[in-house]
Tab-separated table of C-alpha atoms in Angstrom:
chain	number	residue	atom	x	y	z
F	1	MET	CA	70.691	63.054	103.864
F	2	ALA	CA	68.082	61.610	105.972
F	3	TYR	CA	64.357	62.203	104.870
F	4	ILE	CA	63.082	65.414	106.372
F	5	SER	CA	59.353	66.149	106.397
F	6	MET	CA	58.004	69.484	105.358
F	7	GLY	CA	56.896	70.077	109.003
F	8	GLU	CA	60.152	69.172	110.556
F	9	ALA	CA	62.001	71.568	108.032
F	10	HIS	CA	59.433	74.309	108.830
F	11	ARG	CA	60.295	73.616	112.599
F	12	ARG	CA	63.941	73.800	111.977
F	13	ILE	CA	63.984	77.027	110.239
F	14	THR	CA	61.565	78.758	112.644
F	15	ASP	CA	63.807	77.678	115.617
F	16	TYR	CA	66.898	79.114	113.836
F	17	LEU	CA	64.982	82.409	113.173
F	18	ASN	CA	63.959	82.594	116.952
F	19	ARG	CA	67.351	81.946	118.107
F	20	PHE	CA	68.724	84.568	115.818
F	21	SER	CA	66.345	87.168	117.081
F	22	ASP	CA	66.858	86.300	120.603
F	23	SER	CA	70.596	86.550	120.295
F	24	ILE	CA	70.145	90.130	118.854
F	25	PHE	CA	67.429	91.212	121.590
F	26	SER	CA	69.380	89.781	124.455
F	27	GLN	CA	72.566	91.050	122.939
F	28	ASP	CA	74.264	87.468	123.144
F	29	ALA	CA	77.228	87.928	120.830
F	30	LEU	CA	78.450	84.459	121.339
F	31	SER	CA	75.252	82.767	120.323
F	32	LEU	CA	75.029	85.021	117.405
F	33	LYS	CA	78.479	84.147	116.477
F	34	GLN	CA	77.547	80.340	116.258
F	35	LEU	CA	74.538	81.178	114.192
F	36	ILE	CA	76.600	82.971	111.409
F	37	SER	CA	79.581	80.866	111.306
F	38	ILE	CA	78.634	79.006	108.020
F	39	SER	CA	82.161	77.271	107.457
F	40	SER	CA	82.159	75.833	110.847
F	41	ASN	CA	80.177	72.883	109.390
F	42	SER	CA	78.369	72.484	112.790
F	43	SER	CA	75.681	69.955	113.086
F	44	SER	CA	72.921	72.466	113.762
F	45	LEU	CA	73.589	74.564	110.745
F	46	LEU	CA	74.044	71.520	108.562
F	47	SER	CA	70.610	70.288	109.590
F	48	LEU	CA	69.153	73.741	109.049
F	49	ALA	CA	70.682	73.625	105.506
F	50	ASP	CA	69.001	70.359	104.712
F	51	ALA	CA	65.808	71.676	106.015
F	52	LEU	CA	66.101	74.801	103.603
F	53	ASN	CA	66.615	72.552	100.727
F	54	VAL	CA	63.313	70.860	101.660
F	55	PHE	CA	61.212	73.965	102.635
F	56	GLN	CA	61.967	76.374	99.782
F	57	ASP	CA	59.947	79.387	101.056
F	58	ALA	CA	62.043	80.509	104.139
F	59	ASN	CA	61.730	84.231	102.902
F	60	ARG	CA	58.056	84.078	103.512
F	61	LEU	CA	58.507	82.936	107.134
F	62	VAL	CA	60.778	85.795	107.740
F	63	LYS	CA	58.284	88.222	106.072
F	64	GLN	CA	55.310	87.261	107.775
F	65	SER	CA	56.576	87.756	111.184
F	66	ASP	CA	57.363	91.350	112.683
F	67	ARG	CA	59.909	89.709	114.963
F	68	PHE	CA	62.034	88.167	112.126
F	69	SER	CA	61.345	90.686	109.328
F	70	GLN	CA	63.270	93.601	111.050
F	71	PHE	CA	66.321	91.563	110.672
F	72	GLY	CA	65.350	90.282	107.001
F	73	GLU	CA	68.097	91.895	105.147
F	74	ILE	CA	70.501	90.041	107.241
F	75	VAL	CA	69.124	86.733	107.810
F	76	VAL	CA	67.381	85.984	104.456
F	77	PRO	CA	70.748	86.057	102.328
F	78	LEU	CA	72.249	84.379	105.259
F	79	LEU	CA	69.873	81.325	104.881
F	80	ARG	CA	70.367	81.575	100.994
F	81	CYS	CA	74.318	81.391	101.698
F	82	LEU	CA	73.830	78.394	104.052
F	83	GLN	CA	71.859	76.637	101.450
F	84	ASN	CA	74.227	77.115	98.555
F	85	TYR	CA	77.144	76.287	100.923
F	86	ARG	CA	75.649	72.904	101.719
F	87	ILE	CA	75.337	71.859	97.945
F	88	ASN	CA	78.833	73.318	97.280
F	89	ARG	CA	77.855	76.322	95.097
F	90	LEU	CA	80.568	78.370	96.938
F	91	ALA	CA	80.521	81.445	94.565
F	92	GLU	CA	76.831	81.888	95.233
F	93	ALA	CA	77.191	81.275	98.855
F	94	TYR	CA	79.875	83.904	99.029
F	95	ASN	CA	77.650	86.478	97.094
F	96	SER	CA	74.779	85.909	99.481
F	97	PHE	CA	77.000	86.098	102.695
F	98	GLU	CA	78.438	89.386	101.416
F	99	LYS	CA	74.975	90.630	101.186
F	100	SER	CA	74.188	89.603	104.618
F	101	ALA	CA	77.336	90.971	106.055
F	102	ASN	CA	76.842	94.450	104.498
F	103	ALA	CA	73.297	94.519	106.231
F	104	PHE	CA	74.861	93.294	109.542
F	105	LEU	CA	77.508	95.972	109.229
F	106	GLN	CA	75.009	98.722	108.907
F	107	GLU	CA	73.071	97.475	111.720
F	108	PHE	CA	76.290	97.299	113.923
F	109	ARG	CA	76.993	100.970	112.957
F	110	ASN	CA	73.557	101.851	114.532
F	111	TRP	CA	74.210	100.112	117.856
F	112	GLU	CA	75.632	102.381	120.332
F	113	SER	CA	77.474	99.704	122.292
F	114	ALA	CA	80.020	97.227	121.057
F	115	TRP	CA	78.054	94.102	122.304
F	116	ALA	CA	78.198	92.292	119.060
F	117	MET	CA	82.085	92.420	118.460
F	118	GLU	CA	82.453	88.627	118.558
F	119	ALA	CA	79.681	88.213	115.948
F	120	LEU	CA	81.525	90.805	113.921
F	121	TYR	CA	84.713	89.013	114.296
F	122	ALA	CA	82.975	86.026	112.893
F	123	ILE	CA	81.717	87.739	109.930
F	124	ALA	CA	85.269	89.050	109.068
F	125	TYR	CA	86.671	85.548	109.372
F	126	GLU	CA	83.847	83.912	107.451
F	127	ILE	CA	83.792	86.419	104.358
F	128	ARG	CA	87.599	85.751	103.992
F	129	VAL	CA	87.263	82.015	104.264
F	130	LEU	CA	84.172	81.786	102.104
F	131	ALA	CA	85.915	84.013	99.348
F	132	GLU	CA	88.833	81.634	99.422
F	133	MET	CA	86.560	78.598	98.921
F	134	ALA	CA	84.688	80.574	96.161
F	135	ASP	CA	87.730	81.473	94.234
F	136	ARG	CA	89.177	77.855	94.253
F	137	GLU	CA	85.682	76.922	92.721
F	138	LEU	CA	85.847	79.693	90.070
F	139	ALA	CA	89.481	78.631	89.237
F	140	SER	CA	88.414	75.051	88.703
F	141	LEU	CA	85.612	76.190	86.289
F	142	GLY	CA	88.055	78.253	84.369
F	143	LYS	CA	86.559	81.606	85.552
F	144	THR	CA	88.352	84.414	87.129
F	145	PRO	CA	88.871	84.357	90.895
F	146	GLU	CA	87.679	87.533	92.165
F	147	LYS	CA	85.863	86.932	95.510
F	148	LEU	CA	88.901	87.385	97.840
F	149	LYS	CA	89.481	90.906	96.393
F	150	ALA	CA	85.869	91.618	96.940
F	151	ALA	CA	86.286	90.339	100.480
F	152	GLY	CA	89.183	92.696	100.989
F	153	SER	CA	86.980	95.653	99.980
F	154	PHE	CA	84.354	94.656	102.375
F	155	LEU	CA	87.036	94.256	105.336
F	156	MET	CA	88.134	97.860	104.467
F	157	LYS	CA	84.646	99.020	104.906
F	158	MET	CA	84.274	97.190	108.163
F	159	PHE	CA	87.844	98.683	109.319
F	160	GLY	CA	86.359	102.117	108.625
F	161	ALA	CA	83.262	101.468	110.957
F	162	LEU	CA	85.581	100.562	113.690
F	163	ALA	CA	87.922	103.472	113.351
F	164	GLY	CA	86.230	105.805	115.727
F	165	LYS	CA	86.728	107.007	119.252
F	166	GLY	CA	84.085	104.933	120.856
F	167	PRO	CA	84.485	101.285	122.206
F	168	LYS	CA	84.062	99.590	118.988
F	169	ARG	CA	87.632	100.718	118.027
F	170	ILE	CA	88.919	97.651	119.950
F	171	GLY	CA	87.812	95.374	116.893
F	172	ALA	CA	90.004	97.240	114.567
F	173	LEU	CA	93.056	95.178	114.991
F	174	ASN	CA	91.171	91.872	114.449
F	175	VAL	CA	89.798	93.178	111.094
F	176	THR	CA	93.306	94.509	110.220
F	177	CYS	CA	94.711	90.844	110.702
F	178	GLN	CA	91.990	89.537	108.394
F	179	LEU	CA	93.091	92.055	105.755
F	180	PHE	CA	96.615	90.979	106.066
F	181	LYS	CA	95.648	87.422	105.350
F	182	VAL	CA	93.731	88.564	102.218
F	183	TYR	CA	96.523	90.839	101.050
F	184	PHE	CA	99.282	88.084	101.533
F	185	LYS	CA	97.050	85.549	99.780
F	186	LEU	CA	96.439	87.844	96.797
F	187	GLY	CA	100.080	89.013	96.755
F	188	THR	CA	99.239	92.618	97.301
F	189	VAL	CA	101.168	93.248	100.520
F	190	ASN	CA	101.746	96.836	99.486
F	191	LEU	CA	98.141	97.283	100.577
F	192	CYS	CA	99.071	96.624	104.045
F	193	ARG	CA	100.685	99.779	104.412
F	194	SER	CA	97.523	102.108	104.720
F	195	VAL	CA	95.987	100.042	107.544
F	196	ILE	CA	99.357	99.811	109.300
F	197	ARG	CA	99.680	103.700	109.172
F	198	SER	CA	96.066	104.015	110.614
F	199	ILE	CA	96.893	101.544	113.638
F	200	GLU	CA	100.223	103.037	114.331
F	201	THR	CA	99.714	106.643	113.916
F	202	ALA	CA	96.109	107.272	114.651
F	203	LYS	CA	95.566	108.814	118.152
F	204	ILE	CA	92.444	107.094	118.721
F	205	PHE	CA	94.308	103.600	118.984
F	206	ASP	CA	96.261	102.383	121.932
F	207	PHE	CA	97.980	99.164	120.818
F	208	GLU	CA	97.957	97.907	124.381
F	209	GLU	CA	94.170	97.883	124.601
F	210	PHE	CA	93.824	95.314	121.786
F	211	PRO	CA	93.425	91.475	122.647
F	212	VAL	CA	96.689	89.475	122.846
F	213	ARG	CA	95.534	87.164	120.076
F	214	ASP	CA	95.234	89.996	117.709
F	215	LYS	CA	98.339	91.715	118.793
F	216	VAL	CA	100.283	88.446	118.112
F	217	THR	CA	98.787	88.170	114.705
F	218	TYR	CA	99.499	91.808	113.820
F	219	MET	CA	103.119	91.487	114.967
F	220	TYR	CA	103.552	88.251	113.039
F	221	TYR	CA	102.429	89.881	109.694
F	222	THR	CA	104.179	93.013	110.217
F	223	GLY	CA	107.240	91.222	111.022
F	224	ARG	CA	107.019	89.345	107.718
F	225	LEU	CA	106.586	92.612	106.005
F	226	GLU	CA	109.696	93.956	107.647
F	227	VAL	CA	111.799	90.993	106.282
F	228	TYR	CA	110.392	91.793	102.788
F	229	ASN	CA	111.780	95.304	103.243
F	230	GLU	CA	114.990	93.964	104.613
F	231	ASN	CA	114.379	95.839	108.045
F	232	PHE	CA	115.895	92.820	109.844
F	233	LEU	CA	116.079	94.362	113.323
F	234	ALA	CA	112.538	95.446	113.218
F	235	ALA	CA	111.412	92.164	111.920
F	236	ASP	CA	113.352	90.288	114.738
F	237	GLN	CA	111.630	92.421	117.296
F	238	LYS	CA	108.181	91.883	115.867
F	239	LEU	CA	108.459	88.092	115.376
F	240	GLU	CA	109.914	87.676	118.793
F	241	TYR	CA	107.032	89.516	120.190
F	242	ALA	CA	104.763	87.169	118.401
F	243	LEU	CA	106.622	84.089	119.449
F	244	VAL	CA	106.661	85.129	123.214
F	245	TYR	CA	102.997	85.887	123.343
F	246	CYS	CA	101.737	83.254	121.183
F	247	ASN	CA	99.431	80.656	123.040
F	248	PRO	CA	101.707	77.853	123.976
F	249	ARG	CA	98.752	75.445	123.873
F	250	SER	CA	97.783	76.367	120.364
F	251	GLU	CA	100.351	74.059	118.707
F	252	GLY	CA	98.835	74.700	115.327
F	253	ASN	CA	99.987	78.325	115.549
F	254	ILE	CA	103.731	77.355	115.357
F	255	ARG	CA	105.520	76.977	112.139
F	256	PHE	CA	107.971	74.480	113.384
F	257	GLY	CA	110.309	74.887	110.401
F	258	SER	CA	111.092	78.457	111.521
F	259	GLY	CA	109.865	78.630	115.143
F	260	VAL	CA	107.710	81.465	114.223
F	261	PRO	CA	103.704	81.608	115.313
F	262	ALA	CA	101.459	81.702	112.607
F	263	ALA	CA	98.447	83.877	112.692
F	264	TYR	CA	95.517	82.999	114.753
F	265	VAL	CA	92.441	82.172	112.757
């Protein structure tokens, strides 16, 4: 890491806090998504992490500003997560991210519109990926891997926040797909049944309203479940749907050994 002065570290942190608050005030979900995508390893987030390891009192910067402090419960643990992630303390990074994600979800519940949906998708993705990283770290230290299970519990809470009659319900399938990835990774595929039942029987959901990428992933995983249950006709129909509608330019989504599209990340 190149030398960073205290003044430069202060500038980077303040710039991030301004961009974070601006993205919420202007309801710019794509900008907010970039600011919370810890595992993206973007140069801007890595440079911020380096600044945090020089300027150790970012919490004070948040608290002393009315503009920043109203989002303090989200941003303070998020900064702590980034700091730990940069120095490969992955279990600590996960713990901080989950705390930030819970605070974000509470704010999301209070917002009337679904403007922050892309940011919510990023949180659903990040909490799963960070949990997987943390569990690998814990296992390497001879400790019990437990973060992915915790991520699954959080994602169920997130699903509950989306399972309403308003415009936010459009995000339910995306979160369901993240849950599938957790349950398949943990070997607890039986837990998929409750969310499948909610998606397929609840009158508030219209499957055709969901984004294509989420429908492809959903059909892929439910198709695999049908194979496990030896419902081969249903499996063929669902996997065929996933193959037909999978983005042909996303070659990484094709399992060449089987011709079946893998899940979107």
